Amino acid sequence: MEVDKPAPRRRTRRRTPGPVRVSARDVARHAGVSVATVSRVLNASGPVAEKVRRQVVAAVDALGYTPNAAARALVRSRSETIGAVVPTLENASFAIAVEALQARLRTAGYTLLLASSGYDNANELTQVRTLLTHGVEGVVVVGGSRHVDIERLCAARGVPLVQTWTLRTDTPSVGFDNRAVGRQLADLLLDLGHRHIGVIAGFTRGNDRAAARVAGIAEALAARGLKLAREHLIERPYRIAEGQIGLRALLASEPRPTAVICGNDLLAFGALLEARKRGIDVPGELSIAGIDDLEFAAELDPPLTTIRVPAAEIGRRSAEYLIDRLEGRTVATVTEVATSLIVRGSTAPVPNPPGPNQGDDQ
Amino acid sequence: MEVDKPAPRRRTRRRTPGPVRVSARDVARHAGVSVATVSRVLNASGPVAEKVRRQVVAAVDALGYTPNAAARALVRSRSETIGAVVPTLENASFAIAVEALQARLRTAGYTLLLASSGYDNANELTQVRTLLTHGVEGVVVVGGSRHVDIERLCAARGVPLVQTWTLRTDTPSVGFDNRAVGRQLADLLLDLGHRHIGVIAGFTRGNDRAAARVAGIAEALAARGLKLAREHLIERPYRIAEGQIGLRALLASEPRPTAVICGNDLLAFGALLEARKRGIDVPGELSIAGIDDLEFAAELDPPLTTIRVPAAEIGRRSAEYLIDRLEGRTVATVTEVATSLIVRGSTAPVPNPPGPNQGDDQ
DNA sequence: TTGTAAGCGTTATCAA
DNA sequence: TTGATAACGCTTACAA
């Protein structure tokens, strides 16, 4: 009983200009089997006679066939990609973390889609949206997202999101307590007798890490009845030259700080340079500390006191969190990585230790 | 006249566990239109009544719809992604270039798929293969690929490939003449009277940039009747600490070099540190030069003589080459970026200028 | 101006 | 052990 169902004629589509695309159908034809069998061979997803298997394999490399990820992603709704958005790759810490992230991801078969926000939160949201459109199965961002939308967007799609460089209790994160880091550095200096402590921080607005570090410093000061004066808090972009600018501002402030905590090692490097340029002895007259412990920190003159932040570990652990979740394993939501205070030559006791009754002069 | 064609019942597929996926069909249903209209609205690809357009837009954000890139890529055979493979992101130059590459790509609507090879050529090939499987429309790699396979693979798919940090005549590239850079540094030192020049290079095997730099140095020496002695060529990984090791080796060689050219600024930094540690005056007793002009180069003590390499420009130009080609514009195949010799305080005339008739002692 | 439906290249179900 | 074939979600002729 024939019906008038039209013959399944393939409609002609815009021909790809240039090289021929070879699909599983071509392989199947070449090997004299069906596409189903080709798929089975390629994914080892079903029984295939050894002889047939060999024919298919032969056809595959005779034709130089590579499966089309888009088609596969479509049918399996799995892209095998992970997205990451960092503030900038120009900061060595993030570059190192991304390197480790990618390396670990790769071992699990994932490819990394990378974007950077330039420390711009609106931009970050856009980037996450793009990544999501591209079907990433997981997302890693730096910091607690100011944009709740980011979390919402990911949650709506069931895409796991990890926040790094920060520690949250409510959402998945891999990082450390930035506030504690600030406190630790301030305590070190306070214990050395410093009472006038200046801060050259990164921009705190829209940057929870930078803000937390400053908050930690203020907290430690407060614990000793001191407070962080407005003119002792300078915010600058994270660059060497900005550290120089920052120190200049601090040196002009009243009372002049005897110690400076910098938001990261780049700023600290700059501060060190500026001090040297002005003939200010570090740490004799002025103590300087940074955060990150970049490769050069130990090699400066004097070597920089800083807090070591395990950037590679943050990258690797973020990857592992995502991999575990995607493979259905149970995972700790929050991973704290260990930072450590590294005291080197750039910090020393305050020059002329003030008497017992001060603290009201700042 | 009814025929017994079975009703087009949708087969039940594995339900995505968790959040509902919203597709264009859902949007269409919600807006009371067809999927075709939804597509038209989203891509502005056809006439749509203003009123209908608004309904669709409303439905889109009522449902929080995001198009599925895999499906789109499949039907249009365009992934809107570009792949890049760098040796490592831990080298600031590459990090900066990737940052610029991504930024430029983004403005043209492309997303970056990033991989790193760890300076391993076999690995690099694997990574390129993965990127290709993911359907990238263009590929950027660092250096002239030792693996002809990479070029072949890309060519077979009609995917443009750019080689960076190098200059080729036969294939698309964005970079500079590494040999000339080596020559330039050697000439500078030679002109200062140095006759015993040591080299701390990166590993030259499988790294055409490093090899070309060394070749350029040897060439400049040869032009003055000198040659680069085996014991004056040390190859080390690109890290500060390795520069220290390199200088130690060089100082033990006979005759002891009065000048050292380093494969990059990291190695030069290390050499500088080692010299200081040993009480060797730079540039009084020993001249040191690097390549890259990283942010810290000008800030070292003494400031480092180096060759400035415009990493960000390399990244940006690579992106532009790819974008232009993919949009069908005609493009220059080879783009040379300008490097420049920056003479700072780490190089000076040879201590005890030898008499007119030497040159046979090396 | 809109809708219908073919197909993009896979995977996976089902029947053979 | 294999082959048909229905989706996957989208774009785009083509028809209405």
mmCIF file of C-alpha atoms in Angstrom, chain B residues 58-290:
data_model
loop_
_atom_site.group_PDB
_atom_site.id
_atom_site.type_symbol
_atom_site.label_atom_id
_atom_site.label_comp_id
_atom_site.label_asym_id
_atom_site.label_seq_id
_atom_site.Cartn_x
_atom_site.Cartn_y
_atom_site.Cartn_z
ATOM 1 C CA ALA B 58 8.696 39.774 25.837
ATOM 2 C CA ALA B 59 8.470 36.011 25.720
ATOM 3 C CA VAL B 60 12.233 35.742 25.459
ATOM 4 C CA ASP B 61 12.928 37.477 28.673
ATOM 5 C CA ALA B 62 9.887 36.174 30.431
ATOM 6 C CA LEU B 63 11.335 32.735 29.882
ATOM 7 C CA GLY B 64 14.977 33.745 30.183
ATOM 8 C CA TYR B 65 15.724 32.203 26.848
ATOM 9 C CA THR B 66 19.225 31.929 25.469
ATOM 10 C CA PRO B 67 19.810 30.428 22.040
ATOM 11 C CA ASN B 68 21.636 27.155 21.916
ATOM 12 C CA ALA B 69 24.994 27.721 20.290
ATOM 13 C CA ALA B 70 25.451 24.091 19.367
ATOM 14 C CA ALA B 71 22.272 23.985 17.353
ATOM 15 C CA ARG B 72 23.094 27.258 15.708
ATOM 16 C CA ALA B 73 26.632 26.179 14.948
ATOM 17 C CA LEU B 74 25.336 22.970 13.494
ATOM 18 C CA VAL B 75 22.921 24.511 11.087
ATOM 19 C CA ARG B 76 25.134 27.401 10.096
ATOM 20 C CA SER B 77 28.383 25.486 10.325
ATOM 21 C CA ARG B 78 29.874 28.413 12.178
ATOM 22 C CA SER B 79 30.899 28.116 15.799
ATOM 23 C CA GLU B 80 31.929 31.732 16.353
ATOM 24 C CA THR B 81 34.892 30.521 18.329
ATOM 25 C CA ILE B 82 38.610 30.860 17.733
ATOM 26 C CA GLY B 83 41.194 28.589 19.268
ATOM 27 C CA ALA B 84 44.612 29.494 20.606
ATOM 28 C CA VAL B 85 47.460 27.398 21.923
ATOM 29 C CA VAL B 86 50.276 29.072 23.822
ATOM 30 C CA PRO B 87 53.327 27.460 25.422
ATOM 31 C CA THR B 88 52.313 28.712 28.843
ATOM 32 C CA LEU B 89 50.363 31.535 30.396
ATOM 33 C CA GLU B 90 52.959 31.809 33.134
ATOM 34 C CA ASN B 91 55.087 33.786 30.747
ATOM 35 C CA ALA B 92 53.736 37.315 30.995
ATOM 36 C CA SER B 93 54.280 37.961 27.298
ATOM 37 C CA PHE B 94 51.904 35.225 26.284
ATOM 38 C CA ALA B 95 49.398 36.176 28.943
ATOM 39 C CA ILE B 96 49.352 39.728 27.653
ATOM 40 C CA ALA B 97 49.005 38.578 24.073
ATOM 41 C CA VAL B 98 46.126 36.256 24.934
ATOM 42 C CA GLU B 99 44.433 39.033 26.824
ATOM 43 C CA ALA B 100 44.606 41.301 23.778
ATOM 44 C CA LEU B 101 43.634 38.498 21.428
ATOM 45 C CA GLN B 102 40.542 37.723 23.426
ATOM 46 C CA ALA B 103 39.564 41.361 23.777
ATOM 47 C CA ARG B 104 39.751 41.970 20.051
ATOM 48 C CA LEU B 105 38.014 38.723 19.195
ATOM 49 C CA ARG B 106 35.175 39.633 21.467
ATOM 50 C CA THR B 107 34.438 42.856 19.652
ATOM 51 C CA ALA B 108 33.828 40.790 16.554
ATOM 52 C CA GLY B 109 31.602 38.343 18.356
ATOM 53 C CA TYR B 110 34.055 35.510 18.713
ATOM 54 C CA THR B 111 34.806 33.590 21.858
ATOM 55 C CA LEU B 112 38.224 32.218 22.645
ATOM 56 C CA LEU B 113 38.993 28.569 23.274
ATOM 57 C CA LEU B 114 42.324 28.449 25.045
ATOM 58 C CA ALA B 115 44.845 25.700 25.503
ATOM 59 C CA SER B 116 48.482 25.578 26.501
ATOM 60 C CA SER B 117 51.119 23.131 25.406
ATOM 61 C CA GLY B 118 53.774 23.483 28.071
ATOM 62 C CA TYR B 119 56.339 23.945 25.291
ATOM 63 C CA ASP B 120 55.630 20.398 24.150
ATOM 64 C CA ASN B 121 55.140 20.047 20.432
ATOM 65 C CA ALA B 122 53.290 16.767 20.513
ATOM 66 C CA ASN B 123 50.988 18.221 23.086
ATOM 67 C CA GLU B 124 50.474 21.272 20.930
ATOM 68 C CA LEU B 125 49.279 19.088 18.091
ATOM 69 C CA THR B 126 46.839 17.315 20.357
ATOM 70 C CA GLN B 127 45.483 20.612 21.556
ATOM 71 C CA VAL B 128 44.983 21.898 18.058
ATOM 72 C CA ARG B 129 43.161 18.725 17.201
ATOM 73 C CA THR B 130 40.855 19.206 20.148
ATOM 74 C CA LEU B 131 40.157 22.785 19.178
ATOM 75 C CA LEU B 132 39.364 21.705 15.657
ATOM 76 C CA THR B 133 36.978 19.089 16.920
ATOM 77 C CA HIS B 134 35.260 21.823 18.837
ATOM 78 C CA GLY B 135 34.765 23.547 15.537
ATOM 79 C CA VAL B 136 36.928 26.630 15.963
ATOM 80 C CA GLU B 137 36.882 28.810 12.889
ATOM 81 C CA GLY B 138 40.460 29.946 13.255
ATOM 82 C CA VAL B 139 43.563 28.913 15.151
ATOM 83 C CA VAL B 140 46.500 30.826 16.548
ATOM 84 C CA VAL B 141 49.660 29.161 17.721
ATOM 85 C CA VAL B 142 52.960 30.505 18.950
ATOM 86 C CA GLY B 143 55.931 29.909 16.720
ATOM 87 C CA GLY B 144 56.424 28.124 13.461
ATOM 88 C CA SER B 145 54.852 24.758 13.959
ATOM 89 C CA ARG B 146 57.365 22.028 13.977
ATOM 90 C CA HIS B 147 54.413 19.793 13.403
ATOM 91 C CA VAL B 148 53.528 20.103 9.772
ATOM 92 C CA ASP B 149 50.462 18.171 10.835
ATOM 93 C CA ILE B 150 49.082 21.265 12.467
ATOM 94 C CA GLU B 151 49.114 23.138 9.215
ATOM 95 C CA ARG B 152 47.763 20.142 7.378
ATOM 96 C CA LEU B 153 44.976 19.611 9.844
ATOM 97 C CA CYS B 154 43.842 23.196 9.627
ATOM 98 C CA ALA B 155 44.221 23.354 5.876
ATOM 99 C CA ALA B 156 42.156 20.220 5.415
ATOM 100 C CA ARG B 157 39.278 21.890 7.159
ATOM 101 C CA GLY B 158 39.823 25.246 5.600
ATOM 102 C CA VAL B 159 40.489 26.727 9.024
ATOM 103 C CA PRO B 160 42.901 29.669 8.899
ATOM 104 C CA LEU B 161 45.991 29.271 11.058
ATOM 105 C CA VAL B 162 48.205 32.091 12.294
ATOM 106 C CA GLN B 163 51.653 31.571 13.638
ATOM 107 C CA THR B 164 52.774 34.223 16.064
ATOM 108 C CA TRP B 165 56.026 35.455 17.555
ATOM 109 C CA THR B 166 57.697 34.482 14.341
ATOM 110 C CA LEU B 167 57.819 35.640 10.774
ATOM 111 C CA ARG B 168 57.169 33.254 7.929
ATOM 112 C CA THR B 169 57.013 33.969 4.278
ATOM 113 C CA ASP B 170 55.026 30.931 3.305
ATOM 114 C CA THR B 171 52.265 30.921 5.903
ATOM 115 C CA PRO B 172 50.233 33.510 7.777
ATOM 116 C CA SER B 173 52.130 34.941 10.705
ATOM 117 C CA VAL B 174 52.207 37.876 13.067
ATOM 118 C CA GLY B 175 55.529 38.464 14.687
ATOM 119 C CA PHE B 176 59.055 39.620 14.228
ATOM 120 C CA ASP B 177 62.430 38.406 13.116
ATOM 121 C CA ASN B 178 63.890 36.620 16.115
ATOM 122 C CA ARG B 179 67.183 36.176 14.361
ATOM 123 C CA ALA B 180 67.460 39.918 13.830
ATOM 124 C CA VAL B 181 66.731 40.476 17.486
ATOM 125 C CA GLY B 182 69.587 38.208 18.488
ATOM 126 C CA ARG B 183 71.847 39.906 16.000
ATOM 127 C CA GLN B 184 70.914 43.332 17.256
ATOM 128 C CA LEU B 185 71.747 42.523 20.848
ATOM 129 C CA ALA B 186 75.024 40.902 19.881
ATOM 130 C CA ASP B 187 75.957 43.881 17.737
ATOM 131 C CA LEU B 188 75.245 46.248 20.583
ATOM 132 C CA LEU B 189 77.608 44.340 22.817
ATOM 133 C CA LEU B 190 80.167 43.862 20.111
ATOM 134 C CA ASP B 191 80.156 47.583 19.441
ATOM 135 C CA LEU B 192 80.806 48.127 23.117
ATOM 136 C CA GLY B 193 83.970 46.158 22.676
ATOM 137 C CA HIS B 194 82.853 42.840 24.137
ATOM 138 C CA ARG B 195 84.492 39.817 22.572
ATOM 139 C CA HIS B 196 83.538 37.117 25.012
ATOM 140 C CA ILE B 197 79.795 36.952 24.920
ATOM 141 C CA GLY B 198 77.824 34.333 26.801
ATOM 142 C CA VAL B 199 74.261 33.332 26.070
ATOM 143 C CA ILE B 200 71.582 32.040 28.404
ATOM 144 C CA ALA B 201 68.903 30.945 25.976
ATOM 145 C CA GLY B 202 65.616 29.147 26.277
ATOM 146 C CA PHE B 203 65.612 25.555 25.072
ATOM 147 C CA THR B 204 66.208 25.751 21.343
ATOM 148 C CA ARG B 205 65.044 22.254 20.547
ATOM 149 C CA GLY B 206 61.523 22.431 19.224
ATOM 150 C CA ASN B 207 61.424 26.177 19.836
ATOM 151 C CA ASP B 208 62.105 28.076 16.657
ATOM 152 C CA ARG B 209 62.056 31.480 18.370
ATOM 153 C CA ALA B 210 64.725 30.550 20.873
ATOM 154 C CA ALA B 211 66.781 28.868 18.165
ATOM 155 C CA ALA B 212 66.539 31.861 15.859
ATOM 156 C CA ARG B 213 67.671 34.222 18.580
ATOM 157 C CA VAL B 214 70.751 32.153 19.210
ATOM 158 C CA ALA B 215 71.381 31.853 15.487
ATOM 159 C CA GLY B 216 71.222 35.619 15.176
ATOM 160 C CA ILE B 217 73.765 36.043 17.921
ATOM 161 C CA ALA B 218 76.094 33.523 16.322
ATOM 162 C CA GLU B 219 75.665 35.290 13.035
ATOM 163 C CA ALA B 220 76.636 38.667 14.422
ATOM 164 C CA LEU B 221 79.677 37.136 16.057
ATOM 165 C CA ALA B 222 80.638 35.401 12.856
ATOM 166 C CA ALA B 223 80.411 38.674 10.982
ATOM 167 C CA ARG B 224 83.292 39.857 13.152
ATOM 168 C CA GLY B 225 85.246 36.684 12.849
ATOM 169 C CA LEU B 226 84.168 35.376 16.230
ATOM 170 C CA LYS B 227 82.234 32.327 17.089
ATOM 171 C CA LEU B 228 79.866 31.319 19.818
ATOM 172 C CA ALA B 229 81.713 28.753 21.883
ATOM 173 C CA ARG B 230 79.787 25.726 23.077
ATOM 174 C CA GLU B 231 80.499 26.476 26.700
ATOM 175 C CA HIS B 232 79.157 29.967 26.226
ATOM 176 C CA LEU B 233 75.733 28.766 25.260
ATOM 177 C CA ILE B 234 73.550 27.673 28.133
ATOM 178 C CA GLU B 235 69.945 26.609 27.609
ATOM 179 C CA ARG B 236 67.508 26.872 30.481
ATOM 180 C CA PRO B 237 63.751 27.116 31.033
ATOM 181 C CA TYR B 238 62.411 30.669 31.072
ATOM 182 C CA ARG B 239 62.418 31.414 34.793
ATOM 183 C CA ILE B 240 64.215 33.800 37.090
ATOM 184 C CA ALA B 241 65.896 31.068 39.093
ATOM 185 C CA GLU B 242 67.150 29.464 35.905
ATOM 186 C CA GLY B 243 68.863 32.685 34.937
ATOM 187 C CA GLN B 244 70.842 32.436 38.137
ATOM 188 C CA ILE B 245 71.864 28.894 37.341
ATOM 189 C CA GLY B 246 72.774 29.941 33.837
ATOM 190 C CA LEU B 247 75.016 32.732 34.965
ATOM 191 C CA ARG B 248 76.792 30.449 37.402
ATOM 192 C CA ALA B 249 77.619 28.115 34.555
ATOM 193 C CA LEU B 250 78.789 30.954 32.377
ATOM 194 C CA LEU B 251 81.024 32.394 35.072
ATOM 195 C CA ALA B 252 82.737 29.056 35.364
ATOM 196 C CA SER B 253 83.461 28.893 31.652
ATOM 197 C CA GLU B 254 86.748 29.778 30.063
ATOM 198 C CA PRO B 255 87.253 32.479 28.901
ATOM 199 C CA ARG B 256 84.829 34.133 31.197
ATOM 200 C CA PRO B 257 82.290 36.250 29.281
ATOM 201 C CA THR B 258 82.225 40.000 29.827
ATOM 202 C CA ALA B 259 78.661 40.181 28.521
ATOM 203 C CA VAL B 260 75.641 37.935 28.622
ATOM 204 C CA ILE B 261 72.618 37.904 26.337
ATOM 205 C CA CYS B 262 69.575 36.253 27.851
ATOM 206 C CA GLY B 263 66.738 34.622 25.929
ATOM 207 C CA ASN B 264 64.237 36.758 27.770
ATOM 208 C CA ASP B 265 63.888 39.191 30.646
ATOM 209 C CA LEU B 266 63.163 36.501 33.204
ATOM 210 C CA LEU B 267 66.510 34.860 32.582
ATOM 211 C CA ALA B 268 68.162 38.282 32.563
ATOM 212 C CA PHE B 269 66.603 39.116 35.907
ATOM 213 C CA GLY B 270 68.044 35.909 37.319
ATOM 214 C CA ALA B 271 71.463 36.633 35.856
ATOM 215 C CA LEU B 272 71.369 40.092 37.382
ATOM 216 C CA LEU B 273 70.525 38.666 40.788
ATOM 217 C CA GLU B 274 73.291 36.124 40.625
ATOM 218 C CA ALA B 275 75.790 38.769 39.605
ATOM 219 C CA ARG B 276 74.790 40.947 42.522
ATOM 220 C CA LYS B 277 74.955 38.020 44.886
ATOM 221 C CA ARG B 278 78.517 37.357 43.793
ATOM 222 C CA GLY B 279 79.483 40.970 44.038
ATOM 223 C CA ILE B 280 80.011 41.288 40.318
ATOM 224 C CA ASP B 281 79.378 44.819 39.182
ATOM 225 C CA VAL B 282 76.821 45.206 36.422
ATOM 226 C CA PRO B 283 77.534 46.770 34.042
ATOM 227 C CA GLY B 284 81.048 47.592 35.261
ATOM 228 C CA GLU B 285 82.385 44.074 35.105
ATOM 229 C CA LEU B 286 79.602 42.353 33.279
ATOM 230 C CA SER B 287 76.960 43.501 30.816
ATOM 231 C CA ILE B 288 73.582 41.781 30.760
ATOM 232 C CA ALA B 289 70.746 42.075 28.250
ATOM 233 C CA GLY B 290 67.334 40.495 27.915
#
